[in-house]
Amino acid sequence: MKLAARVGQVTPSITLAIAAKAKAMKLEGIDVCSFSAGEPDFDTPAHIKAAAEKALADGKTKYGPAAGEPGLRQAIANKLQKENGLCYSAENVIVTNGGKHSLFNLMMALIDAGDEVIIPAPYWLSYPEMVKLVGGTPVIVATDTQAGCKITPDQLRQALTPRTKLLILNSPSNPTGMVYTPDEVRALAAVVVESGIWVVSDEIYEKLLYDGAQHLSIGAVSAAVFDRTIISNGFAKAYSMTGWRIGYLAGPVDLIKAASTVQGHSTSNVCTFAQYGAIAALESSQDCVEEMRRAFADRRQVMLDGINSIPGVSCPKPDGAFYLFPNIAKTGMKSLEFCDALLESQQVAVIPGVAFGADDHIRLSYATDMPTIEKGVERLAKFVHQFV
Ligand code: GLU
């Protein structure tokens, strides 16, 4: 069969593939420690589930507006105003089938063939693939590990060309966990404004901050950058709602209307009754988010101490998200070989850094329980010991 050329340039999601493999091995009775997909192990908080159950019982089972239930669009706009200082109303928001889908809608609505999209590396593995799927050109900018894997204003300036359309900013970052400081965000905002490009800020990990790190949404820096900003976010990571598939995109009305048209011809609305769970998530107490964040903070410390005590492996302390991104170069292996051998011989599932544009690294998610973290890190140490 001759498939469309666009599919030929795109690689399948390694995170999803390795997570599925680890789950299948578990089902076979194999004792796997999975640090693969970034999926909180907590159940969705009970009040969120209850709100969706009530909506289901109340008959919220029909098609809804493609852009989302009006009540949820308004709740999201309120959240963005109150928490992020972004002056949006409901018409600036579209509810999507997860954060990934919000970014895909954005690419469909904004990127033309040949448009360049600047992506700082290490990057979340779906960014370049989405750009390619819509005919755009990903422009990967390597960042300095010593400088926290963050793109600098100078690096951004150097990557600009007349074809540059969009910068993808992701803080806290998947896969590194690093967080841009407010000053760093302001400095990047100045380049966005002076160059007249667009910036999409992927803020899916904004609630997962540690050691006093602060999240500043780039759109809140000034009115000028607000006009060039699009926000992508969702419910999966903060509220442990990965399987619900609810995300959102916020930005200028024209863009949101275009994304709604795309959505109207592709997925239609997000599951109607699930959206009522999302309203409850935003409008009820945020204590559940803080409880999970604290658990992640403890797990981060245990995993980080364990990994940094392994000779030959080193990892900086990240301020956000729930990932560690250690360097494994001293083992003499590239990341794919390392990850395959680790899963095969020790039944520990991690993601090869090559998928994120950093082949000397592996990514571990600590969004899993403490006994798994302790056992998995012990096995990792045993594995690395053979090579270093
Ligand atoms: N975003 C998560 C991760 O990077 C979930 C998997 C995926 O969507 O690729 O692990």
XYZ file of C-alpha atoms and ligand atoms in Angstrom:
398
model
C 0.000 0.000 0.000
C 1.269 3.469 -0.814
C 0.635 5.571 2.272
C 0.575 9.357 2.294
C 4.046 10.863 2.219
C 3.388 12.886 5.362
C 3.118 9.723 7.436
C 6.441 8.433 6.133
C 8.337 11.312 7.734
C 6.877 10.780 11.172
C 7.950 8.314 13.850
C 5.422 6.653 16.181
C 5.301 7.944 19.787
C 8.014 6.062 21.718
C 6.516 7.096 25.067
C 3.227 5.448 24.229
C 4.937 2.383 22.714
C 7.206 1.723 25.708
C 4.403 2.386 28.212
C 2.198 -0.094 26.352
C 5.013 -2.674 26.286
C 5.568 -2.285 30.051
C 1.834 -2.670 30.721
C 1.677 -5.788 28.524
C 4.672 -7.313 30.360
C 2.918 -6.645 33.683
C -0.198 -8.400 32.403
C 1.973 -11.419 31.587
C 2.957 -11.489 35.260
C 6.439 -9.970 34.759
C 7.584 -7.737 37.618
C 8.234 -4.538 35.634
C 9.209 -1.179 37.130
C 7.788 1.343 34.703
C 9.101 4.895 34.614
C 7.910 5.330 31.060
C 4.878 7.511 30.268
C 4.242 10.586 32.349
C 1.051 9.308 33.902
C 0.239 9.988 37.570
C -0.535 6.768 39.437
C -3.262 8.454 41.531
C -6.914 7.932 40.761
C -8.804 11.000 39.549
C -10.074 12.837 42.676
C -13.531 11.607 43.771
C -15.348 14.957 43.418
C -14.268 15.216 39.761
C -15.506 11.710 39.017
C -18.771 12.448 40.877
C -19.406 15.555 38.744
C -18.946 13.548 35.531
C -21.156 10.747 36.892
C -23.869 13.275 37.716
C -23.637 14.787 34.229
C -23.973 11.301 32.774
C -27.011 10.587 34.960
C -28.486 13.972 33.969
C -28.334 13.053 30.301
C -25.316 15.098 29.220
C -24.771 12.433 26.621
C -25.393 14.305 23.373
C -23.281 16.224 20.880
C -22.187 19.565 22.210
C -20.592 22.607 20.590
C -17.334 21.624 18.852
C -15.381 24.239 20.841
C -16.576 22.861 24.173
C -19.359 23.242 26.745
C -19.890 26.974 27.377
C -19.546 26.435 31.142
C -16.141 24.802 30.745
C -14.851 27.433 28.309
C -15.865 30.086 30.826
C -14.292 28.196 33.756
C -11.027 27.911 31.814
C -11.088 31.622 30.914
C -11.657 32.440 34.609
C -8.723 30.216 35.601
C -6.416 31.827 33.059
C -7.372 35.299 34.284
C -7.124 34.499 37.973
C -4.086 32.226 38.079
C -2.064 33.325 35.077
C -2.966 36.987 34.626
C -4.175 36.386 31.055
C -7.156 38.424 29.985
C -9.216 35.838 28.122
C -12.959 35.294 27.844
C -14.801 32.097 26.872
C -14.536 32.849 23.135
C -10.736 32.793 23.446
C -10.825 29.131 24.553
C -11.357 25.814 22.771
C -11.703 22.547 24.701
C -9.750 19.746 23.011
C -9.158 16.004 23.331
C -6.131 16.453 25.579
C -3.137 18.775 25.541
C -1.621 16.902 22.618
C -4.731 17.536 20.549
C -4.770 21.230 21.415
C -1.264 21.533 19.961
C -2.233 19.552 16.897
C -5.251 21.821 16.312
C -2.933 24.791 16.654
C -0.539 23.450 14.028
C -3.451 22.778 11.676
C -4.810 26.287 12.181
C -1.543 28.258 12.089
C 1.212 26.474 10.168
C 1.489 26.519 6.375
C 3.762 24.290 4.299
C 7.311 25.578 4.690
C 6.642 27.625 7.828
C 9.374 27.168 10.420
C 8.647 26.299 14.025
C 11.431 26.790 16.555
C 11.686 23.963 19.066
C 14.325 24.096 21.824
C 15.925 20.676 22.455
C 15.497 18.555 24.495
C 11.837 18.724 23.480
C 8.699 16.713 24.016
C 8.820 14.146 21.250
C 5.474 14.971 19.643
C 6.309 18.615 18.831
C 8.463 18.057 15.725
C 6.233 15.266 14.478
C 3.130 17.470 14.672
C 4.899 20.239 12.782
C 5.934 17.773 10.068
C 2.429 16.306 9.831
C 1.048 19.690 8.780
C 3.887 20.340 6.317
C 5.864 22.748 8.518
C 9.595 22.619 9.191
C 10.780 21.980 12.749
C 13.869 24.066 13.558
C 15.558 22.339 16.463
C 17.730 24.571 18.657
C 20.123 22.638 20.880
C 20.393 24.090 24.379
C 23.210 23.871 26.867
C 22.803 21.202 29.548
C 25.031 23.226 31.907
C 22.665 26.193 31.464
C 19.648 24.062 32.401
C 18.601 23.110 28.859
C 16.899 26.465 28.268
C 16.912 28.430 25.039
C 18.538 31.842 25.492
C 17.325 35.049 23.816
C 20.462 35.025 21.626
C 19.882 31.447 20.526
C 16.297 32.340 19.680
C 17.395 35.391 17.663
C 19.939 33.298 15.745
C 17.308 30.713 14.821
C 14.930 33.280 13.326
C 14.474 33.459 9.546
C 11.833 35.133 7.399
C 9.949 31.791 7.480
C 9.777 31.565 11.274
C 6.176 31.437 12.388
C 6.121 29.966 15.860
C 8.219 29.223 18.943
C 7.231 26.327 21.188
C 7.982 27.041 24.810
C 7.429 24.345 27.425
C 7.980 25.181 31.067
C 8.089 23.184 33.284
C 9.654 20.994 30.657
C 9.025 17.476 29.505
C 11.587 15.773 29.456
C 14.047 17.777 31.583
C 11.790 19.111 34.353
C 13.517 22.490 34.167
C 11.558 25.702 34.717
C 12.283 29.074 33.070
C 12.587 31.794 35.716
C 10.305 34.831 35.355
C 13.306 36.896 34.180
C 14.181 34.325 31.532
C 10.566 34.337 30.328
C 10.607 38.151 30.126
C 13.808 38.101 28.077
C 12.345 35.606 25.593
C 9.121 37.630 25.421
C 11.138 40.643 24.256
C 12.506 38.638 21.306
C 9.034 37.347 20.423
C 7.705 40.904 20.301
C 10.633 42.392 18.375
C 10.546 39.595 15.782
C 6.772 39.393 15.401
C 6.608 35.590 15.627
C 3.988 33.620 17.547
C 4.719 31.702 20.711
C 2.792 28.735 22.053
C 3.320 28.162 25.728
C 2.722 24.538 26.681
C 1.832 24.842 30.371
C 0.613 21.309 31.042
C 3.033 20.952 34.023
C 2.487 24.441 35.488
C 1.125 23.088 38.809
C 4.061 20.766 39.384
C 6.723 23.066 40.805
C 9.223 22.357 43.592
C 11.619 24.220 45.867
C 9.828 27.544 45.419
C 10.143 27.635 41.609
C 7.735 30.080 39.990
C 5.786 29.738 36.767
C 5.271 32.889 34.707
C 3.055 32.533 31.674
C 4.765 34.367 28.808
C 1.488 35.992 27.776
C 1.339 37.802 31.119
C 4.613 39.657 30.508
C 3.131 42.516 28.452
C 0.150 43.420 26.281
C 2.423 43.185 23.229
C 3.465 39.587 23.879
C -0.051 38.624 24.991
C -1.204 39.443 21.452
C 1.317 36.946 20.056
C 0.732 34.158 22.610
C -1.246 30.956 22.506
C -1.641 28.843 25.645
C -1.880 25.059 25.592
C -2.846 23.248 28.758
C -4.990 20.395 30.046
C -6.236 18.390 32.997
C -4.219 15.173 32.672
C -1.155 15.908 34.773
C -2.443 18.250 37.492
C -5.693 16.390 38.231
C -4.602 12.880 37.282
C -7.066 12.764 34.389
C -4.870 11.264 31.661
C -7.531 8.953 30.234
C -10.236 11.633 30.205
C -8.588 13.399 27.280
C -9.413 17.011 28.093
C -7.111 19.845 27.168
C -7.504 23.375 25.918
C -6.024 26.044 23.732
C -6.434 29.755 24.473
C -5.524 32.630 22.197
C -6.825 35.241 19.779
C -10.457 34.714 18.737
C -9.604 34.256 15.021
C -7.217 31.454 15.819
C -9.627 29.753 18.228
C -12.379 29.953 15.600
C -10.046 28.357 13.047
C -9.101 25.605 15.526
C -12.833 25.017 16.173
C -13.411 24.603 12.444
C -10.604 22.027 12.325
C -12.073 20.279 15.348
C -15.598 20.447 13.881
C -14.381 18.393 10.915
C -12.177 16.001 12.830
C -13.283 15.043 16.338
C -16.320 17.287 17.083
C -16.730 18.004 20.787
C -14.809 16.376 23.614
C -16.902 13.756 25.486
C -19.757 15.879 26.872
C -20.151 14.451 30.377
C -16.382 14.346 30.894
C -16.303 18.130 30.448
C -18.452 18.476 33.582
C -15.762 16.666 35.525
C -13.287 19.244 34.235
C -15.529 22.109 35.406
C -15.548 20.542 38.889
C -11.752 20.212 38.742
C -11.353 23.937 38.163
C -14.117 25.210 40.398
C -13.621 23.040 43.489
C -10.857 23.101 46.094
C -7.348 22.718 44.661
C -6.171 20.723 47.700
C -6.017 17.512 45.644
C -3.495 19.122 43.285
C -1.309 20.177 46.184
C -1.510 16.720 47.770
C -0.288 15.083 44.571
C 2.396 17.728 44.076
C 3.767 16.985 47.554
C 3.873 13.287 46.826
C 5.761 14.012 43.588
C 8.196 16.236 45.483
C 9.062 13.355 47.871
C 9.398 10.895 45.018
C 11.603 13.284 43.060
C 14.038 13.475 45.948
C 14.229 9.706 46.441
C 14.685 8.998 42.745
C 17.208 11.785 42.300
C 19.323 10.713 45.294
C 19.205 7.104 44.080
C 20.248 8.000 40.544
C 23.003 10.372 41.548
C 24.477 7.692 43.799
C 25.042 5.454 40.758
C 28.641 5.884 39.503
C 28.576 6.961 35.853
C 25.109 8.495 35.888
C 24.442 12.139 36.653
C 21.296 14.163 36.866
C 20.675 17.813 37.753
C 17.827 18.600 40.145
C 14.792 19.685 38.159
C 12.318 22.251 39.545
C 9.158 20.988 37.904
C 7.062 18.360 36.103
C 7.677 14.727 37.126
C 10.655 13.660 35.072
C 14.369 13.128 35.581
C 16.653 13.284 32.560
C 20.015 11.810 33.583
C 23.074 11.586 31.377
C 24.174 8.015 30.644
C 27.093 8.735 28.260
C 29.636 7.118 30.592
C 28.052 3.713 30.047
C 29.287 3.923 26.439
C 25.800 3.237 25.140
C 23.386 5.335 23.158
C 19.962 5.763 24.693
C 17.976 3.260 22.644
C 20.468 0.464 23.209
C 20.579 1.364 26.919
C 16.786 1.327 27.290
C 16.301 -1.939 25.385
C 18.966 -3.706 27.430
C 17.634 -2.290 30.703
C 14.106 -3.481 29.997
C 15.297 -6.862 28.781
C 17.712 -7.643 31.605
C 16.247 -5.760 34.595
C 12.615 -5.186 33.613
C 12.897 -1.415 34.096
C 11.094 0.710 31.494
C 12.492 4.179 30.740
C 12.349 6.352 27.622
C 15.446 6.826 25.404
C 16.600 10.423 25.197
C 16.997 10.148 21.431
C 13.214 10.551 21.213
C 13.595 13.981 22.831
C 16.614 15.022 20.769
C 19.248 14.081 23.397
C 20.817 10.682 22.764
C 23.108 10.716 25.835
C 20.130 10.811 28.173
C 17.249 8.699 29.365
C 13.955 9.966 30.770
C 12.406 8.555 33.929
C 8.954 9.518 35.162
C 8.563 9.526 38.941
C 4.784 9.729 38.742
C 4.674 6.270 40.250
C 4.665 4.789 43.741
C 7.644 4.902 46.094
C 8.281 1.104 46.313
C 8.514 0.972 42.489
C 10.916 3.908 42.515
C 13.145 2.284 45.129
C 13.145 -1.109 43.446
C 13.614 0.324 39.948
C 16.534 2.547 40.920
C 18.237 -0.432 42.599
C 17.877 -2.427 39.398
C 19.142 0.506 37.355
C 22.234 0.705 39.567
C 22.887 -2.998 39.062
C 22.533 -2.576 35.324
C 24.846 0.451 35.011
C 27.442 -1.219 37.265
C 28.194 -3.723 34.477
C 29.385 -0.944 32.155
C 31.041 1.700 34.307
N 3.006 13.294 27.670
C 3.302 12.100 28.385
C 4.737 11.692 28.225
O 5.514 12.359 27.603
C 2.348 10.990 28.001
C 2.701 10.197 26.796
C 2.543 10.942 25.520
O 1.529 11.592 25.357
O 3.451 10.888 24.701
O 5.125 10.696 28.744
